[in-house]
Structure formats: C-alpha cells, structure tokens
Coordinates of C-alpha atoms in Angstrom, one line a residue:
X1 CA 29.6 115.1 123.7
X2 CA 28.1 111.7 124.4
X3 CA 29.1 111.8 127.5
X4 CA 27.4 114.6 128.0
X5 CA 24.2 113.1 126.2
X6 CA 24.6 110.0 128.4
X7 CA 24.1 112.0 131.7
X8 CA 21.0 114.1 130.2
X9 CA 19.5 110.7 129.7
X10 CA 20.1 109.2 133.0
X11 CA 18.7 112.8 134.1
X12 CA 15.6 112.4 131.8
X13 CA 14.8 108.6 132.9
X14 CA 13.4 109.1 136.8
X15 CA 9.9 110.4 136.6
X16 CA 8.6 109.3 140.1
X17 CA 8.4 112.6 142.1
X18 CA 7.9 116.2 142.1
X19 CA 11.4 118.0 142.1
X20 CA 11.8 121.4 140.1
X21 CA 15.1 123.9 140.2
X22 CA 15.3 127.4 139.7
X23 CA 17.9 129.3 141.5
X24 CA 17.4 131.6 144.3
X25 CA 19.7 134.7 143.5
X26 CA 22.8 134.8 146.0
X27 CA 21.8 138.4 147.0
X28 CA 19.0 137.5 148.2
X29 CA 21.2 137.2 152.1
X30 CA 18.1 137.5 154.4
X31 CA 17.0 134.2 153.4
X32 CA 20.1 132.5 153.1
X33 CA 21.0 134.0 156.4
X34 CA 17.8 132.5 157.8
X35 CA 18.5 128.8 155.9
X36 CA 22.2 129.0 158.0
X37 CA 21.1 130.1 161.2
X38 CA 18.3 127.0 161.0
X39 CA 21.2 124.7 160.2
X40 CA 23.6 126.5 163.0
X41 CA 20.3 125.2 165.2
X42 CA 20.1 122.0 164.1
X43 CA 16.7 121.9 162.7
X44 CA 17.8 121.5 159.4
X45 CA 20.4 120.2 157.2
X46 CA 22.1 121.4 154.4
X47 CA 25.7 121.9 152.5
X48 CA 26.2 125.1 152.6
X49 CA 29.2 125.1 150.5
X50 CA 27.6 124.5 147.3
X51 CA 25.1 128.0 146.4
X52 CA 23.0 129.0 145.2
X53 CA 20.2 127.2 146.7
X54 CA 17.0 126.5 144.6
X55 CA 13.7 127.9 145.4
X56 CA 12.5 124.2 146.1
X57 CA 15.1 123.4 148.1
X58 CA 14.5 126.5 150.3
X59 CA 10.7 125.5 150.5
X60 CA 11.3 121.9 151.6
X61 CA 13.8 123.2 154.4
X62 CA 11.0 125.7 155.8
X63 CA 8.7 123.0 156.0
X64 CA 10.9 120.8 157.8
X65 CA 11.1 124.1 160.0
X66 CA 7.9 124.5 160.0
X67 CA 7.2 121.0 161.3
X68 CA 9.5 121.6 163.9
X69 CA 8.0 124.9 165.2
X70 CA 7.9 124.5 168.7
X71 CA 11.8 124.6 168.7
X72 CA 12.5 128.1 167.2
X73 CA 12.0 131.3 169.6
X74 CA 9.1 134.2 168.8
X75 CA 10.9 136.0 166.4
X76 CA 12.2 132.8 164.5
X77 CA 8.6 131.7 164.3
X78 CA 7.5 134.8 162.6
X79 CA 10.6 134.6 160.5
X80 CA 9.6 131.6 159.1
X81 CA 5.7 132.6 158.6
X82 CA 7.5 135.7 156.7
X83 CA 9.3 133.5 154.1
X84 CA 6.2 130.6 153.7
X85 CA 4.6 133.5 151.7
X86 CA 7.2 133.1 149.6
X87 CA 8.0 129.6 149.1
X88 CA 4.5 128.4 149.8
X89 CA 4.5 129.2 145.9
X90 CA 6.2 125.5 145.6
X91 CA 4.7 123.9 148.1
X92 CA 1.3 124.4 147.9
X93 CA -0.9 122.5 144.9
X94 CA -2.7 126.0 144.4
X95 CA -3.0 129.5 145.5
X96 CA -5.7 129.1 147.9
X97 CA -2.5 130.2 150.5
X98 CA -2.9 133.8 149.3
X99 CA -5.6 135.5 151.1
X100 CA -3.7 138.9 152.7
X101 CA -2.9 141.8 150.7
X102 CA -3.9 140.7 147.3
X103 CA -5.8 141.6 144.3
X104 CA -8.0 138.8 142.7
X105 CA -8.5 136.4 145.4
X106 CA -11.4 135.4 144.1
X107 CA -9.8 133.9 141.0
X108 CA -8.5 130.2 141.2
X109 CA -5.8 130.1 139.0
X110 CA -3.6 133.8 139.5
X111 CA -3.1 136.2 142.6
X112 CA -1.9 139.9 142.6
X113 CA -0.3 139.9 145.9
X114 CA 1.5 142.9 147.9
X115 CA 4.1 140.6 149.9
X116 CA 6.1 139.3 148.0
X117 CA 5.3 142.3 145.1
X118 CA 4.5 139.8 142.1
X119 CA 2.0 138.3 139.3
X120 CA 1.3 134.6 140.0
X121 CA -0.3 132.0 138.3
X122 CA -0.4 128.4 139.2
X123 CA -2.5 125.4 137.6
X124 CA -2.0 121.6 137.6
X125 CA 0.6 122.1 135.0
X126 CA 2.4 125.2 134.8
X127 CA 3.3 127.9 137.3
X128 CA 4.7 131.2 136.9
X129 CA 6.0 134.1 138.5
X130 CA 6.9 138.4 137.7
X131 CA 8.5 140.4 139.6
X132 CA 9.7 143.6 140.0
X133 CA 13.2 144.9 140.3
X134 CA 14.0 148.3 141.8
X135 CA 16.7 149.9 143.7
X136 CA 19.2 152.7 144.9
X137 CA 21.9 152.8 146.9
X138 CA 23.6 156.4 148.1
X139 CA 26.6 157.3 149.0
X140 CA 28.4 160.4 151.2
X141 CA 31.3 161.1 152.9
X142 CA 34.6 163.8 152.8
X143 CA 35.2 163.1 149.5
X144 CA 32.1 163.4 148.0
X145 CA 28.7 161.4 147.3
X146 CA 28.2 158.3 144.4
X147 CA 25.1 156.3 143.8
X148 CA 24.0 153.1 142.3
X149 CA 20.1 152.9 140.5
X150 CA 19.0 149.5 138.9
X151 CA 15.7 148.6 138.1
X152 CA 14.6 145.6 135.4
X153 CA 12.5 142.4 136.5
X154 CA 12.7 138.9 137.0
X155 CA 10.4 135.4 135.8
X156 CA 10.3 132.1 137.5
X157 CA 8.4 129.3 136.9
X158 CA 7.7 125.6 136.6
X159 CA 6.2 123.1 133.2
X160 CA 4.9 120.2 134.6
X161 CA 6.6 117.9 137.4
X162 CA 10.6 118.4 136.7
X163 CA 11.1 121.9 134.2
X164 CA 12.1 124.6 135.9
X165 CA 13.1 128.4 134.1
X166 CA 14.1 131.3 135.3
X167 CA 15.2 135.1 133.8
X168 CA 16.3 138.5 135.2
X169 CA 17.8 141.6 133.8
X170 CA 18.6 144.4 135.6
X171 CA 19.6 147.8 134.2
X172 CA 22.7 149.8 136.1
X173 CA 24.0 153.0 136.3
X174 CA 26.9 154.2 138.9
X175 CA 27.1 158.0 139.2
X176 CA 31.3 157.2 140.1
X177 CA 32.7 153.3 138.9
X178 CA 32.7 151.6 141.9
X179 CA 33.7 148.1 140.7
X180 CA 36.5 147.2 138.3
X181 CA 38.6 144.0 137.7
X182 CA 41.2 146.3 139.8
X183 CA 38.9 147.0 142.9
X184 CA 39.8 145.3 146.2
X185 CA 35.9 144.8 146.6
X186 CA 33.6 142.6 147.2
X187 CA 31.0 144.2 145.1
X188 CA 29.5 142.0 141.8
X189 CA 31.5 142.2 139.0
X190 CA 30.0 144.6 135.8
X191 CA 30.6 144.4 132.2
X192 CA 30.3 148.2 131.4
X193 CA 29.1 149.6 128.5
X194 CA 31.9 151.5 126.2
X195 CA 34.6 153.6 128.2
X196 CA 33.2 155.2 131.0
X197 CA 34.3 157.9 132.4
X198 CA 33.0 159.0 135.9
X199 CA 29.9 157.1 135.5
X200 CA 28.4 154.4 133.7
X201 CA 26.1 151.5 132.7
X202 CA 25.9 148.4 132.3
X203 CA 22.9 145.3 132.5
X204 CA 22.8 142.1 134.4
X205 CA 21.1 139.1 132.6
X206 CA 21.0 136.0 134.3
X207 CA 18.7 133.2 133.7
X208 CA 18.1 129.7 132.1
X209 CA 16.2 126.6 132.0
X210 CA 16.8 122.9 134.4
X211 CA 15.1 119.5 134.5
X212 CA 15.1 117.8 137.9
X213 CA 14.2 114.6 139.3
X214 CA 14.0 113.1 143.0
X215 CA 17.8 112.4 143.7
X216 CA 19.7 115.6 141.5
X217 CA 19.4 118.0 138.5
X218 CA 20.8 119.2 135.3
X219 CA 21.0 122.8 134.1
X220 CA 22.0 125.3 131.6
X221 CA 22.1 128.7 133.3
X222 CA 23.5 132.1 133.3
X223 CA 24.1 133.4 136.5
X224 CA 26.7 133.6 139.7
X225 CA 27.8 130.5 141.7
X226 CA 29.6 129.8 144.6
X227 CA 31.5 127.2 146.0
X228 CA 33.3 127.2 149.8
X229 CA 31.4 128.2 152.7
X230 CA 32.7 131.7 154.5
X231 CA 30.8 134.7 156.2
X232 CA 32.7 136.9 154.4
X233 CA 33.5 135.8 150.6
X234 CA 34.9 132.4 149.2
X235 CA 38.3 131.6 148.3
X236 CA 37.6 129.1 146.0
X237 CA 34.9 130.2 143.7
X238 CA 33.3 133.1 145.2
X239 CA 30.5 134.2 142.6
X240 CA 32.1 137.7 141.8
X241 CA 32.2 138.0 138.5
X242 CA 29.7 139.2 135.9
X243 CA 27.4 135.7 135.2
X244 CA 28.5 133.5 132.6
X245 CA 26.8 130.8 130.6
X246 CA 27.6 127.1 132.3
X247 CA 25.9 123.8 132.6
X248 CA 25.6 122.4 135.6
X249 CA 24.8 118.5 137.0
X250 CA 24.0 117.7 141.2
X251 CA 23.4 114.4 142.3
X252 CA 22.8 113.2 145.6
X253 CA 21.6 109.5 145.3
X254 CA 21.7 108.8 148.6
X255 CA 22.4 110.8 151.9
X256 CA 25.8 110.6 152.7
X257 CA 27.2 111.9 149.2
X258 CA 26.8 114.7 147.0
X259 CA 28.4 115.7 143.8
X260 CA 28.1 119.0 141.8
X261 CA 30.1 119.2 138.4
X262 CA 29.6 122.7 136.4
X263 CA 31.2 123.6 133.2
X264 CA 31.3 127.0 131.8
X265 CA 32.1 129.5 129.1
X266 CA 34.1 132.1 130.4
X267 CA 35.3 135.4 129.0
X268 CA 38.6 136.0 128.3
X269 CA 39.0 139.4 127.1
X270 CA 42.2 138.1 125.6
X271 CA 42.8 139.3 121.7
X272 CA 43.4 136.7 119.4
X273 CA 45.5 138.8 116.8
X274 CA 45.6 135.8 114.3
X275 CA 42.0 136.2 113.7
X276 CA 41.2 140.1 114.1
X277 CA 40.7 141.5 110.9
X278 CA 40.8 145.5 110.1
X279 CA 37.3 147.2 109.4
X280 CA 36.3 150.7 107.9
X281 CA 37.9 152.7 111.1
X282 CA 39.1 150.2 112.9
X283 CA 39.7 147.0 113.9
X284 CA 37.1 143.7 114.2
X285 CA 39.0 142.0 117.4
X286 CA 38.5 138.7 118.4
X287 CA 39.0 137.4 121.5
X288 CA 40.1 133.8 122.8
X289 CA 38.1 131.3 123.8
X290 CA 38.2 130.3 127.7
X291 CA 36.4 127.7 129.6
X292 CA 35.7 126.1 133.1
X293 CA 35.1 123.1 134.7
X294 CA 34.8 122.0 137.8
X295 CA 33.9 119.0 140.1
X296 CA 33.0 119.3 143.7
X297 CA 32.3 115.5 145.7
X298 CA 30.8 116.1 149.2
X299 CA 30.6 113.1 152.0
X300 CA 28.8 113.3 155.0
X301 CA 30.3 110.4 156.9
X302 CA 28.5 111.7 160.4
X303 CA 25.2 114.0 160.9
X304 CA 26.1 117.7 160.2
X305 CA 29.8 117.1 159.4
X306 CA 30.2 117.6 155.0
X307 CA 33.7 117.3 153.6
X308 CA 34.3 118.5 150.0
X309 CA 36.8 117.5 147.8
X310 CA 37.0 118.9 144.7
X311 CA 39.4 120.3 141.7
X312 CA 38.8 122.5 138.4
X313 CA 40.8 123.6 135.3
X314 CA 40.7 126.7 133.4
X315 CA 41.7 125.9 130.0
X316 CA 42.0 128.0 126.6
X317 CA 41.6 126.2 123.5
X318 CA 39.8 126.9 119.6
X319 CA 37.1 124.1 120.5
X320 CA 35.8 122.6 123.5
X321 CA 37.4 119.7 124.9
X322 CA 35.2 116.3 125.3
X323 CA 37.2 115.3 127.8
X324 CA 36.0 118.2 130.1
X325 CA 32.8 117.2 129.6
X326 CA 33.6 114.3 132.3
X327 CA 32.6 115.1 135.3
X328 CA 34.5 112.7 137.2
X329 CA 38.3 113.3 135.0
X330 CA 41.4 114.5 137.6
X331 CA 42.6 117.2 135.5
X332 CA 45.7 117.7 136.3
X333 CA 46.6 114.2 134.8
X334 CA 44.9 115.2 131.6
X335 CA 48.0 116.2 129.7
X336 CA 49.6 120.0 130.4
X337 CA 48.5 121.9 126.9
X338 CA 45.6 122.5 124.8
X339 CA 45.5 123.6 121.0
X340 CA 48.6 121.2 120.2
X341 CA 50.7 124.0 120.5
X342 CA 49.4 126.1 117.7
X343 CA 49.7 129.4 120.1
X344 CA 52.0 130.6 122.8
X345 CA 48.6 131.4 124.7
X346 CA 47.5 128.5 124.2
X347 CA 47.2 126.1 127.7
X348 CA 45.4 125.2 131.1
X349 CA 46.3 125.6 134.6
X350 CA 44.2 122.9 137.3
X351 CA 43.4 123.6 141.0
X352 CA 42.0 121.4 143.4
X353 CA 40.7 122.0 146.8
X354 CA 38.9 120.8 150.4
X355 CA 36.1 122.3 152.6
X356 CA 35.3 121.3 156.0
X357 CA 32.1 121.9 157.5
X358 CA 30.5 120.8 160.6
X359 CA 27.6 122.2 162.6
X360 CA 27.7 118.8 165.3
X361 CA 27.5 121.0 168.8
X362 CA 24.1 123.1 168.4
X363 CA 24.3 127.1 167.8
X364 CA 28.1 126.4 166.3
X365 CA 29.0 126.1 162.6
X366 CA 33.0 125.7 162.3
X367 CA 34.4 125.8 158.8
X368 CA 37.8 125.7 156.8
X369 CA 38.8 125.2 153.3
X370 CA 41.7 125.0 151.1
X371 CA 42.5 126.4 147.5
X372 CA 45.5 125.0 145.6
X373 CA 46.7 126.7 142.6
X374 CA 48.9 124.0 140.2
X375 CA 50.0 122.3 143.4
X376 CA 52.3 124.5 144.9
X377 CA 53.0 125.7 148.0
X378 CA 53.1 129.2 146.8
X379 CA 49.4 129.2 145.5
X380 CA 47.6 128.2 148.1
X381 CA 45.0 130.0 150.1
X382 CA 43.0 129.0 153.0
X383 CA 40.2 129.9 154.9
X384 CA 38.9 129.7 158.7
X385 CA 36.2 130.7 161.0
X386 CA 33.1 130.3 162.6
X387 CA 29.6 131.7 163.4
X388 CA 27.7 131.4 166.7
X389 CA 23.8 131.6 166.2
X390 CA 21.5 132.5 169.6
X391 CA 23.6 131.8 171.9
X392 CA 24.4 132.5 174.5
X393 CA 21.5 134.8 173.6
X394 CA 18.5 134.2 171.6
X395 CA 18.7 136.4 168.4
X396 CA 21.8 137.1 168.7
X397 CA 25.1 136.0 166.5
X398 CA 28.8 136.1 165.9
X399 CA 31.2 135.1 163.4
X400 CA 35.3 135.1 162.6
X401 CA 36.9 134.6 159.9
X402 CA 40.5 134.5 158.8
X403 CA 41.7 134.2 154.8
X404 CA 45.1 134.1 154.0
X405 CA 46.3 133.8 149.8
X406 CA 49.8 133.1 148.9
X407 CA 51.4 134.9 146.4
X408 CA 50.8 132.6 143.7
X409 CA 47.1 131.6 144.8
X410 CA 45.5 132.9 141.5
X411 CA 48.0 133.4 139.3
X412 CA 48.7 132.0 136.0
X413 CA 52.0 132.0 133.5
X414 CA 49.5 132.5 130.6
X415 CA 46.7 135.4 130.4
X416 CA 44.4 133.0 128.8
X417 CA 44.4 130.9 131.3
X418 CA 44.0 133.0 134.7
X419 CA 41.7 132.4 136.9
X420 CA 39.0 135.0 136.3
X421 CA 36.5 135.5 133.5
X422 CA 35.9 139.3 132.4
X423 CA 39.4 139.7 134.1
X424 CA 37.3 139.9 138.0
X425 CA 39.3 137.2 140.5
X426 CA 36.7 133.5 140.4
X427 CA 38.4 133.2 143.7
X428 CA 38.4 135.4 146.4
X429 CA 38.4 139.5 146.3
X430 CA 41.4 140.0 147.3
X431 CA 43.7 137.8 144.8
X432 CA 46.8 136.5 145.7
X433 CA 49.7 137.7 148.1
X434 CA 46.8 139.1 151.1
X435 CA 45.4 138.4 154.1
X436 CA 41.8 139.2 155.7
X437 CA 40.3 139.0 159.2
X438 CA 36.8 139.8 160.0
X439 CA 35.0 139.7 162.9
X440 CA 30.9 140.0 163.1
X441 CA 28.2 140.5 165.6
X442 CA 24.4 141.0 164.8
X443 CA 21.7 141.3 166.2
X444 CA 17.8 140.8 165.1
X445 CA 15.1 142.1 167.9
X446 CA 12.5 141.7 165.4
X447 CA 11.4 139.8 162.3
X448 CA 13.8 141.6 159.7
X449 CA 15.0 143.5 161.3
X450 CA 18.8 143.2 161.4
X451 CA 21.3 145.0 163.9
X452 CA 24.7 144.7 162.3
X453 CA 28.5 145.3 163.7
X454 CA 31.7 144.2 162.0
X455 CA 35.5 145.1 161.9
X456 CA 37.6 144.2 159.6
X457 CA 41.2 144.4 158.2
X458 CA 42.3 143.8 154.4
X459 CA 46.0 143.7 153.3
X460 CA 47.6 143.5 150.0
X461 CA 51.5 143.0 149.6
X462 CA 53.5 144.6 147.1
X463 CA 55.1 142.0 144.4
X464 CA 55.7 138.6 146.3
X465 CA 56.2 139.8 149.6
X466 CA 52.6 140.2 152.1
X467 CA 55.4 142.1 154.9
X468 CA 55.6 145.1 152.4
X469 CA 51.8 146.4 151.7
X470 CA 50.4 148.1 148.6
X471 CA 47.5 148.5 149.9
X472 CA 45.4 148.4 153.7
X473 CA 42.1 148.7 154.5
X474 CA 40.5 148.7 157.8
X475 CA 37.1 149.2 158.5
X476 CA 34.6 149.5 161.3
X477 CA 30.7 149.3 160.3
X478 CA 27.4 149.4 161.7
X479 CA 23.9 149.0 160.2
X480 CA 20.6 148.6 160.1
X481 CA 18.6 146.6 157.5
X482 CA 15.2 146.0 157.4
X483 CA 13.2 143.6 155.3
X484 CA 9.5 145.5 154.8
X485 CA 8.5 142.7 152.6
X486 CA 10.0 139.8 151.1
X487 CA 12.6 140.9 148.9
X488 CA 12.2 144.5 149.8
X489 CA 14.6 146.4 152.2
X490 CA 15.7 149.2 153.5
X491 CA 19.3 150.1 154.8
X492 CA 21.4 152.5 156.6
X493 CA 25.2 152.1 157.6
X494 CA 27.9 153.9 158.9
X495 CA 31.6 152.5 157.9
X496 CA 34.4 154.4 159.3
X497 CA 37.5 153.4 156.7
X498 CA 41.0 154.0 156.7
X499 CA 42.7 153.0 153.8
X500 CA 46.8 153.4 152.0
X501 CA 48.4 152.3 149.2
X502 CA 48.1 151.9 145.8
X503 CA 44.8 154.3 144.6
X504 CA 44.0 151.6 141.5
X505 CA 43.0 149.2 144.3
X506 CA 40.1 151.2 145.7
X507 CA 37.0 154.0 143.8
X508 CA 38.1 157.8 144.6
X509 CA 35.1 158.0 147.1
X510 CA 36.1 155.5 149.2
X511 CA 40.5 156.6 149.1
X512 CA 41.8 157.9 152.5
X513 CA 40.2 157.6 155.4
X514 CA 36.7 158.4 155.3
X515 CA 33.3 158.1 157.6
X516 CA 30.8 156.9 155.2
X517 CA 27.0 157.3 155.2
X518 CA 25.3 154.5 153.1
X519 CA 21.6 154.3 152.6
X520 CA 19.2 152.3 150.6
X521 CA 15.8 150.7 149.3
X522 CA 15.3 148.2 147.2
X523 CA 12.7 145.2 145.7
X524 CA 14.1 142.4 144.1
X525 CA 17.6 141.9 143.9

C-alpha cells in the first residue's frame, strides 16, 4: 500500500499542462480503425498494443492529422472533419465549434447537438458530456432467427486541468444466449442474470474516475482492456470478458519508452466452502478472491518500431498482496504459493510475453507477439500478421493473421488461478490447443462507409492433441457498415458458416452449416 500511495503522489506532483483521460470504449472500431490506418500512413504515431485509447489521446492524434491535411486522400480528409466533431470536444477551449445541427447555439456554455447525438456543457472548469445508448442486432438463417436489444447511456467529462470521469450502463436482452464462458466467440463476455433459459439479460457497467499529467496517468476504472496488437482478437489479454474493477498507471517520460502496469479484481466464481454458510432455503455461497496484475514495458528504439515486453500473475489469496502492488516485481520469482498454504486452491500461476510492432515502410504495419503460460513450451501461443492500408489502391486495405495456442496456453493446475475472470478466456477466444487464420480485405468508397470481406478458419483439438478436432469453423463474410453519425451505424452481413464438433462450443443458431443474414442499428456502443 505505500507503494501504491508513493506513485499516486509522484502522479499528483506535475501540474504544468493540460492532460485529461477518459477511455474511449474498444467498440467504438470506426475510430480506432481510422487512428491505425493514419499510423499504417505514417502521419501519426502511436502503440497500438496497449487499448483502449483515451478521448485525448485520439484528439491530439487528429490534430496532428489535421495539421498534416494535405497528405490524406478526399475521403480521408472528410474522415477526419467527421471525427473533429467529436474530439473537438477536448480540443477546443469552448463550444464556439458547434454551429451545424444543434439546438442552443446561441448559449455560451452548453450545445444540443444532432452529430454526435449528446448534451454538452463546457466552461473554464468543468466539462461534461450525455449520451445515448441504443441498439439491435437481428439475426436469420436455417435454423431460425435471435436478436440482441441494448439501450442505457453514457457520461464523460473533465474537473479542471487533469480529472477525468467517465460512466456507462447498458441494459441487454438476447432472445437465444449467444455468448457463454463455453462459446468459441469473439462476442463480449455477459454476466447473466439468474438461469436463463432461451433468453436472457444481463447489464454492462463500466466506468470510473483518472488524474493525468503531461508525461502518463493513474486510474481506477471498470471497463475492458486490451493488450497485443491483432486484426482479429489478442492472445494475450484480449478484453473479452465482462469489465472488472482495476487500477491502472501509464507513463511515458520520454519518447522512446512506455510502461503500462494494471492491477485488478477479478471474479472467480470459485466456492469457497469454508466460508458458505446455510440460509432459510439454501445456501449463502462465497466465492474466492482472485486478482491480476500485470506490467507491460514498451521501447521504441527506432521511429515506428515498439517492442513490448511484459509479464502478469493471476493469483488467489484471502487479502491482497503488497507485493503486487509493484509495478516493476518479476513475478515468477516472487515465491510459488499464496495464502501460506491454508487451502489446496490456494496459489498463482505467472505469464510473460513480447509484441513486435513496426509500421517503418509506409501503408504496412507487421506485427507478432508471444504469450507464455508458466514458462513452458506447452503454453505458449503466438500471433502473426499484417495489414496493408491504400495501397496499392487508395481506400483500400488488407490484413492476415495467423494464431496458434498450445495445449497448455491458458491453462491452470488450480481453478482459482485460471486465466479468466467470470470463467470467459483473458487471452484469446479460442483458449488453448487451436489454431486461427484470417484473411481480410475492405474497402471504404466513401466517408463511413465500409465495404467488408473476410475468410476465416477456427479449429479446436480434442484433449491435447490440435490433429484430432472437437470443433471447426469456417466462415466466409461480407458486409456493409455505415456510420450515419458519429457513433451511429448501420449494418448488413452475410456469413456463410460451416461448422462440426462439439455443440457446447457454438449457440444453436449458429450449429451446422448455415447462411446467415445479420442486420443492425445502433448509437452509442
């Protein structure tokens, strides 16, 4: 704990410059995609294997964008007019910016405007943000039709030079469960509400509050995280699960260095027997306490080349640990067992990894990264690939990827100590003993509009052996998306799937091999 009050002081001291966090939500891929394809260009900078990206952060890199203009095609250039209506909300001093679409542009202080849908307020001190969330997603094909409604709303705002907060629930209802702990998906983890059956609900809360200064940040934050870059989900941490509580510190004191430590309270969903007690018609269970930290150091010893080294423990014990709490500690030299052996469950298991990144020949980011499981050769996974951005045409992109995961990548001895909090994989979708490739290609003709084609093959092996499959899924898809206004889209996509194997690994609707209609709208995220 002092250690930890040591770094909230050093984050407290700087008071020079304006730098607030609040976190731009991972789903939020049209602007994310835009950030990459800049970098892929070479206009801006950035390490992509760290996310989610601030709102701040995003700002700054449009302007440098921005400033840089005469570089980016037609449609690039009205790409990046689309999003400064956005982020101009932490750029700009006031709100003067806001004269299309709105309500109340004759007051200084707050605007009503139509794109993005929102409340905003903005004064020499504080500045604030609502919007809404809505959304459905439909679903139809030989086996049937499913659908997935959420609506709820979202805050964001700034005290001052350096406090940043942030909230969002969303509300949920699937007409058929389409994710589980069990589902080979890539879908966002839920935490359902009772036993459902068919259908069912469950609510998203993310949120939290950060202090920043010019050179990093601290937080304390609910929400998803990922580290690794990839076109087509991490292997190292890939942000699937529900959100869990965790604090988080960045620093980057000078420009050839950044490091990112995050700890967090995971959830278990482990009994502890010893301390349930019964209750008038049943039992009061209580469930073992799990946690996570993590450290991530990135160098940049040449322009546009990051490589990350980085390692992390799971670790079940009755209290924290100080000695987590040190964000530089190797953990795996940190003793083997927690709890002083008071419990068979008691324990930890480590895992350290590398991701290489560089974006040094214009239009081409290259990437691969490596996930080791208690240093053995049987838990290791890895990761490959590559995405081409406008060229050798303008507006035009590809990408390839290849994932392989041993068959003890994510696996643990002890079930307190897996790797995976409400029981969803932190690491890639597909858990140990698989193999993915995926191959890309889209297409935008238009700002927003987004052309999409991909293939891709996902295997599972049976036991310890990838040569005999439990389950295999190919698919062939192709879409259209279209972002109206900012964070509002509409979808349409046809994915021809053939999948075998082992029916707990995939929702009924999608068993067998199955042409699938999918269609959307949504605001917000």
């Amino acid at each position: 704990m002092k250690r930890f009050l040591l770094f909230l002081l050093i984050a407290i001291l700087p008071s020079l410059v304006f730098a607030q966090v609040v976190y731009q939500d991972l789903t939020a891929t049209g602007i994310y995609q835009f950030i990459d394809e800049l970098a892929n260009l070479s206009i801006v900078s950035v390490n992509s294997a760290v996310k989610p990206y601030s709102r701040k952060f995003i700002a700054e890199k449009l302007r440098e964008a921005n400033n840089r203009k005469e570089n980016l095609n037609k449609r690039q250039q009205k790409e990046l007019d689309f999003y400064l209506r956005d982020y101009n909300l932490e750029l700009q001093a006031d709100l003067s910016y806001i004269t299309q679409n709105s309500f109340f542009k004759k007051k200084k202080n707050f605007r009503l405007p139509f794109n993005p849908l929102s409340f905003e307020y903005k004064d020499s001190l504080f500045t604030f943000s609502l919007r809404p969330v809505l959304g459905i997603s439909y679903i139809i094909n030989e086996n049937g039709t499913a659908y997935h409604r959420w609506n709820g709303a979202e805050v964001f705002g700034y005290v001052g030079k350096h406090f940043g907060f942030y909230a969002s629930l969303r509300d949920n209802h699937e007409s058929q469960i389409l994710v589980t702990p069990d589902y080979l998906t890539q879908d966002e983890g839920a935490a359902w509400k009772g036993s459902p059956k068919g259908g069912g609900d469950y609510s998203e809360m993310r949120g939290g509050i950060t202090f920043a200064w010019n050179w990093g940040s601290v937080a304390f934050v609910k929400d998803h995280f990922q580290w690794g870059d990839h076109n087509h989900g991490s292997n190292i941490l890939s942000g699937r699960t529900p959100s869990f509580p965790y604090f988080n510190l960045r620093m980057k004191p000078v420009s050839w260095f950044e490091f990112n430590y995050t700890y967090g309270w995971l959830v278990s969903e482990v009994i502890d027997s010893s301390k349930s007690y019964p209750i008038a018609g049943g039992t009061r269970a209580s469930y073992f306490n799990k946690y996570f930290a993590g450290s991530f150091f990135t160098f940049t010893p040449l322009a546009r080349l990051d490589i990350s080294l980085g390692n992390s423990v799971i670790y079940c014990a009755d209290n924290i640990n100080p000695a987590y709490l040190s964000p530089f500690l190797f953990y795996f030299n940190y003793g083997y067992s927690e709890g002083s052996g008071k419990s068979p469950y008691y324990g930890k298991e480590v895992q350290t990894f590398l991701n290489i990144s560089s974006r040094n020949i214009k239009h081409l980011h290259i990437y691969a990264d490596l996930f080791v499981n208690r240093f053995s050769l049987k838990a290791i996974s890895y990761k490959a690939g590559f995405s081409l951005s406008d060229f050798p045409l303008n507006n035009l992109s590809l990408s390839a990827e290849y994932t392989r995961n041993n068959s003890e990548a994510y696996a643990s001895g002890l079930s307190t100590t897996t790797f995976a909090s409400n029981r969803y994989n932190l690491g890639h979708y597909l858990e140990e003993n698989s193999q993915e490739f995926f191959v890309a290609l889209s297409f935008k003709p238009l700002r927003g509009l987004n052309v999409d084609a991909s293939w891709m093959l996902a295997q599972h092996g049976e036991g310890i052996n990838l040569k005999s499959l439990d389950y295999w899924n190919q698919e062939l898809c192709a879409s259209v998306k279209y972002e109206v206004i900012n964070n509002a889209y509409v979808y349409l996509e046809y994915r021809k799937s053939w999948t075998a194997g082992n029916v707990k690994y995939n929702p009924s609707i999608y068993q067998g091999n199955t042409n699938n209609l999918i269609t959307g709208i949504n605001i917000g995220f």
